[in-house]
Amino acid sequence: LVKGKPGSIDEYHATTRSPLTKVRSVRLDVLTDESLPQNGPGRAGNGNFVLSEFWFRTGDGRELRFNVAAAEHSQPGYEVAKSIDGKDDTGWAINGAPEGSLNRNRTAWFVLPVPLEVELNHALTFKLQFHQKDYGIGRFRLSISEDEWQDNPDVSALATLVNVPADKRSDEQKKKLEAAFLKQDSVLAPVQKELELAKKELHGIRQAIPTSMILQELDKPRTTHVQIRGDFLRTADEVSPGVPAVLPVVHKLTEHGNRLDFARWLIEPEHPLTSRVRVNRIWMRLFGRGLVETENDFGIQGTLPTHPDLLDWLSTEFQRLGWSQKKLIKLIMMSEVYRRSSAARPDLESIDALNLLLARQNRLRVEAEIVRDIALTVSGQLSPKIGGPGVFPPQEAGVYAFTQRRKNWKTSTGADRFRRGMYTWFYRSAPYPMLETFDVPKFNATCTRRDRSNTPLQSLTVANSQAMYELAQAFGDTLASADGSERERLKLGFRKCFSRVPNQRELDALEGYLKTSQQRFQETEQAWTAVARLLMNLDEFITRE
């Protein structure tokens, strides 16, 4: 029995302990009482009520919604199904009974789409919402059942829907009748159950498929005007899509032209820029400087190409290779100019100090994301997984203490802990510290060329950060357990890190450091970890020679 003054919006919470381990349906009895207006069962002046929404929640926080509802009587326009439709302005009421008696006990049944399995005595909290002032239920009783229907409501509860002429039933009423029929028919019920399970599985598959926004052209393009001084309120002549006159004409397949026409124009063989710009940026990634140094400006303010004929030839080859960047990169990397040594040559200092003519290769530090990738590869910890969501490699505490809000960084476990740097989660206001130390660009603006700095902090990061130290430990364990003498294992570690055999001076220095570490540490693995840290902290380790 509900007491107290009704509010404009009321919500009842009724918590109980489940005597069952499986719940499929809930029965709601609304009951009359002498203390209620007109004996109720509602709290309105005439004894009516409007139940806007009805659902329940488990003790572990799961919210359960019903998909089928039936009642022995519903007021026209206030069918019981409207108490589970998710709308605040609809609901179940009981006025307008055929027998002319509003103030009497009524019953409704609510069915879950799939049975709820819980432990015995698990807490269940039922929630009844009333969004019409004073129209709450005055007295009610709740009961649960393992069965789909309680008290066989298919005859009495669906009588209202059945009495509605077929040609006047709403789509919702038709669906409710169909659902009730399919659930009770002995032949169709098993098939319907299989269908529901298949639909649920299909829904799960669809939810797992990534989605993407798409563009669709308007049937009639919007009218576009020149905006005087950029003011959209002051417009001048009408304009249509086009390109500068110095560039090839766009061949429009439609009257007005669209994005597809523009895309085709970009890759036309006679287009002077697209292939050259892309080839130049790939060249810049491989040599540190493009054939045109101003890779983002091919206009009159840009620099002239150092090798114009080579740029032209590579651009045509790029098209001949089907615009395959992979094939173009292979072509360049197999060339003699790419495979030249990056060792400094004193004889070139007066001729080409900046190495614009590429008489030797340029020595470049790798990009920020690749620094840890090298350590992952050398240590044997690199996960080969491709794609998927971002990951959270180890990171020192306190990084987000002074950002706008404290962010959650839950370090990944398992294989995700050792994925490539390109999958590292990136907070715009506070990027992953190791990436920022090695000059990763900001993500809120386009970057065509990365800066390369050389600071003590970079060496300290490689030597002491948790993300690198644990990889040094793994690398040290590998060397400690490898076959062969100590000098052979030192050679193995050197080859893994630098893809070359150490010279005698380097090998002697490493062996001396190993002996010192063995005297300092009791465990063999610790000494080899110290050697691994030393190798990984050399400049050559993160440099493309």
Short mmCIF file of C-alpha atoms in Angstrom, two decimals, residues 130-348:
data_model
loop_
_atom_site.label_atom_id
_atom_site.label_comp_id
_atom_site.label_asym_id
_atom_site.label_seq_id
_atom_site.Cartn_x
_atom_site.Cartn_y
_atom_site.Cartn_z
CA PHE A 130 4.30 7.56 -13.24
CA HIS A 131 4.68 10.75 -15.29
CA GLN A 132 1.11 12.06 -14.84
CA LYS A 133 0.46 13.99 -11.65
CA ASP A 134 -1.58 12.09 -9.02
CA TYR A 135 -1.96 9.07 -11.34
CA GLY A 136 0.09 6.58 -9.36
CA ILE A 137 -0.93 3.07 -8.26
CA GLY A 138 -2.21 2.99 -4.68
CA ARG A 139 -1.80 -0.67 -3.89
CA PHE A 140 -0.11 -3.43 -5.84
CA ARG A 141 1.49 -6.85 -5.63
CA LEU A 142 4.38 -8.27 -7.66
CA SER A 143 5.22 -11.90 -8.34
CA ILE A 144 7.70 -13.64 -10.62
CA SER A 145 7.57 -16.88 -12.56
CA GLU A 146 9.87 -19.21 -14.49
CA ASP A 147 7.22 -19.50 -17.22
CA GLU A 148 6.59 -17.16 -20.13
CA TRP A 149 2.97 -16.55 -19.06
CA GLN A 150 1.37 -16.70 -15.68
CA ASP A 151 -2.27 -17.68 -15.14
CA ASN A 152 -2.66 -18.40 -18.88
CA PRO A 153 -3.35 -14.81 -19.94
CA ASP A 154 -3.64 -15.61 -23.64
CA VAL A 155 -7.42 -15.68 -23.39
CA SER A 156 -8.20 -12.93 -20.90
CA ALA A 157 -5.24 -10.55 -21.21
CA LEU A 158 -5.32 -10.41 -25.01
CA ALA A 159 -9.08 -10.10 -25.21
CA THR A 160 -8.90 -6.35 -25.74
CA LEU A 161 -6.58 -6.70 -28.72
CA VAL A 162 -8.57 -9.54 -30.22
CA ASN A 163 -11.80 -7.53 -30.01
CA VAL A 164 -10.27 -4.73 -32.09
CA PRO A 165 -11.31 -5.23 -35.77
CA ALA A 166 -8.41 -6.55 -37.83
CA ASP A 167 -8.46 -3.59 -40.23
CA LYS A 168 -8.26 -1.13 -37.33
CA ARG A 169 -5.40 -2.70 -35.39
CA SER A 170 -2.22 -0.68 -35.18
CA ASP A 171 1.11 -2.18 -36.21
CA GLU A 172 2.02 -2.47 -32.54
CA GLN A 173 -1.19 -4.39 -31.75
CA LYS A 174 -0.57 -6.75 -34.66
CA LYS A 175 2.95 -7.44 -33.46
CA LYS A 176 1.73 -8.17 -29.93
CA LEU A 177 -0.92 -10.60 -31.15
CA GLU A 178 1.55 -12.29 -33.47
CA ALA A 179 4.12 -12.60 -30.68
CA ALA A 180 1.54 -14.09 -28.30
CA PHE A 181 0.44 -16.59 -30.94
CA LEU A 182 3.98 -17.67 -31.81
CA LYS A 183 4.91 -18.12 -28.15
CA GLN A 184 1.91 -20.32 -27.35
CA ASP A 185 1.57 -22.43 -30.49
CA SER A 186 3.01 -25.88 -29.73
CA VAL A 187 4.32 -26.32 -33.28
CA LEU A 188 5.75 -22.86 -33.86
CA ALA A 189 7.08 -22.15 -30.36
CA PRO A 190 10.30 -24.22 -30.73
CA VAL A 191 10.91 -22.73 -34.17
CA GLN A 192 10.25 -19.24 -32.85
CA LYS A 193 12.71 -19.82 -30.04
CA GLU A 194 15.40 -20.85 -32.53
CA LEU A 195 14.58 -17.79 -34.62
CA GLU A 196 14.96 -15.50 -31.61
CA LEU A 197 18.34 -17.02 -30.79
CA ALA A 198 19.44 -16.62 -34.42
CA LYS A 199 18.30 -12.99 -34.43
CA LYS A 200 20.20 -12.37 -31.22
CA GLU A 201 23.34 -13.92 -32.71
CA LEU A 202 22.92 -11.88 -35.90
CA HIS A 203 22.48 -8.72 -33.85
CA GLY A 204 25.72 -9.49 -32.02
CA ILE A 205 27.55 -9.97 -35.32
CA ARG A 206 26.22 -6.69 -36.69
CA GLN A 207 27.16 -4.84 -33.52
CA ALA A 208 30.73 -6.15 -33.84
CA ILE A 209 31.11 -4.83 -37.41
CA PRO A 210 32.76 -1.37 -37.46
CA THR A 211 30.62 1.34 -39.02
CA SER A 212 31.61 4.47 -40.86
CA MET A 213 29.92 7.69 -41.85
CA ILE A 214 29.27 8.10 -45.57
CA LEU A 215 28.45 11.02 -47.82
CA GLN A 216 25.57 11.10 -50.23
CA GLU A 217 25.28 13.72 -52.94
CA LEU A 218 22.19 15.92 -52.95
CA ASP A 219 19.88 15.60 -55.94
CA LYS A 220 20.15 19.36 -56.35
CA PRO A 221 23.44 20.91 -55.18
CA ARG A 222 23.28 23.90 -52.89
CA THR A 223 23.83 27.30 -54.42
CA THR A 224 27.25 28.69 -53.51
CA HIS A 225 28.28 32.35 -53.60
CA VAL A 226 31.50 34.24 -53.11
CA GLN A 227 31.50 35.57 -49.55
CA ILE A 228 32.78 39.14 -49.38
CA ARG A 229 35.71 39.23 -46.96
CA GLY A 230 34.58 35.84 -45.71
CA ASP A 231 31.28 37.16 -44.37
CA PHE A 232 28.50 34.65 -45.08
CA LEU A 233 25.93 37.45 -44.73
CA ARG A 234 27.51 39.42 -47.59
CA THR A 235 27.50 37.36 -50.75
CA ALA A 236 28.51 38.17 -54.32
CA ASP A 237 28.48 36.15 -57.54
CA GLU A 238 27.30 32.56 -57.67
CA VAL A 239 30.12 30.07 -58.28
CA SER A 240 30.33 26.42 -59.29
CA PRO A 241 32.91 23.70 -58.46
CA GLY A 242 36.17 24.02 -60.37
CA VAL A 243 39.96 24.05 -60.20
CA PRO A 244 42.61 26.69 -61.03
CA ALA A 245 42.96 27.31 -64.76
CA VAL A 246 46.63 26.25 -64.76
CA LEU A 247 45.58 22.69 -63.91
CA PRO A 248 43.90 20.17 -66.22
CA VAL A 249 40.15 20.47 -66.73
CA VAL A 250 37.91 18.30 -64.56
CA HIS A 251 35.85 16.00 -66.78
CA LYS A 252 32.40 16.00 -65.19
CA LEU A 253 30.25 12.90 -65.57
CA THR A 254 27.26 14.75 -64.13
CA GLU A 255 25.81 18.17 -64.82
CA HIS A 256 27.27 19.81 -61.74
CA GLY A 257 30.23 17.55 -60.99
CA ASN A 258 30.74 15.69 -57.74
CA ARG A 259 33.42 14.23 -55.49
CA LEU A 260 33.84 11.19 -57.70
CA ASP A 261 34.70 13.44 -60.65
CA PHE A 262 37.25 15.20 -58.46
CA ALA A 263 38.76 11.89 -57.29
CA ARG A 264 39.15 10.68 -60.87
CA TRP A 265 40.71 13.99 -61.84
CA LEU A 266 43.30 13.64 -59.09
CA ILE A 267 44.68 10.40 -60.55
CA GLU A 268 44.49 11.25 -64.24
CA PRO A 269 47.83 10.48 -65.97
CA GLU A 270 48.23 14.09 -67.11
CA HIS A 271 47.69 15.52 -63.62
CA PRO A 272 50.98 17.26 -62.78
CA LEU A 273 50.86 17.13 -58.98
CA THR A 274 49.27 14.07 -57.38
CA SER A 275 51.87 11.42 -58.21
CA ARG A 276 54.80 13.84 -57.86
CA VAL A 277 53.69 15.03 -54.42
CA ARG A 278 53.18 11.49 -53.14
CA VAL A 279 56.46 10.22 -54.59
CA ASN A 280 58.28 13.17 -53.04
CA ARG A 281 56.85 12.45 -49.58
CA ILE A 282 57.82 8.78 -49.79
CA TRP A 283 61.32 9.84 -50.84
CA MET A 284 61.42 12.20 -47.86
CA ARG A 285 60.54 9.35 -45.48
CA LEU A 286 63.38 7.23 -46.86
CA PHE A 287 66.09 9.89 -47.22
CA GLY A 288 65.12 12.52 -44.65
CA ARG A 289 64.62 15.18 -47.32
CA GLY A 290 62.41 15.20 -50.40
CA LEU A 291 63.58 15.74 -53.94
CA VAL A 292 61.59 18.94 -53.42
CA GLU A 293 62.58 20.05 -49.93
CA THR A 294 59.33 21.97 -49.35
CA GLU A 295 57.22 18.83 -49.48
CA ASN A 296 54.04 20.78 -48.67
CA ASP A 297 54.59 23.53 -51.25
CA PHE A 298 55.11 22.84 -54.96
CA GLY A 299 54.20 26.44 -55.85
CA ILE A 300 56.30 29.47 -56.66
CA GLN A 301 57.39 29.81 -53.02
CA GLY A 302 58.62 26.23 -52.86
CA THR A 303 62.15 25.01 -53.57
CA LEU A 304 63.18 23.61 -56.94
CA PRO A 305 63.71 19.83 -57.17
CA THR A 306 67.30 18.67 -56.81
CA HIS A 307 66.68 15.88 -59.34
CA PRO A 308 63.74 16.96 -61.55
CA ASP A 309 64.16 14.15 -64.10
CA LEU A 310 64.21 11.55 -61.33
CA LEU A 311 61.05 13.03 -59.81
CA ASP A 312 59.29 12.86 -63.19
CA TRP A 313 60.39 9.28 -63.79
CA LEU A 314 59.36 8.09 -60.33
CA SER A 315 55.93 9.73 -60.70
CA THR A 316 55.29 7.88 -63.97
CA GLU A 317 56.59 4.62 -62.45
CA PHE A 318 54.27 5.13 -59.50
CA GLN A 319 51.32 5.25 -61.89
CA ARG A 320 52.65 2.29 -63.90
CA LEU A 321 52.86 0.28 -60.67
CA GLY A 322 49.15 0.88 -60.10
CA TRP A 323 49.74 3.59 -57.48
CA SER A 324 51.15 0.90 -55.18
CA GLN A 325 53.17 2.57 -52.42
CA LYS A 326 54.57 -0.79 -51.37
CA LYS A 327 56.01 -1.44 -54.84
CA LEU A 328 57.38 2.09 -55.08
CA ILE A 329 59.11 1.80 -51.71
CA LYS A 330 60.64 -1.52 -52.78
CA LEU A 331 61.86 0.07 -56.02
CA ILE A 332 63.58 2.91 -54.15
CA MET A 333 65.03 0.73 -51.38
CA MET A 334 66.51 -1.71 -53.91
CA SER A 335 68.35 1.14 -55.63
CA GLU A 336 72.09 1.74 -55.25
CA VAL A 337 71.57 5.26 -53.92
CA TYR A 338 69.45 4.06 -51.01
CA ARG A 339 71.91 1.31 -50.07
CA ARG A 340 74.89 3.64 -49.85
CA SER A 341 76.72 4.04 -46.56
CA SER A 342 75.76 6.95 -44.34
CA ALA A 343 79.33 7.36 -43.09
CA ALA A 344 80.56 10.94 -43.33
CA ARG A 345 82.90 11.72 -46.23
CA PRO A 346 85.33 14.63 -45.73
CA ASP A 347 85.84 14.91 -49.50
CA LEU A 348 82.21 15.97 -49.92
#
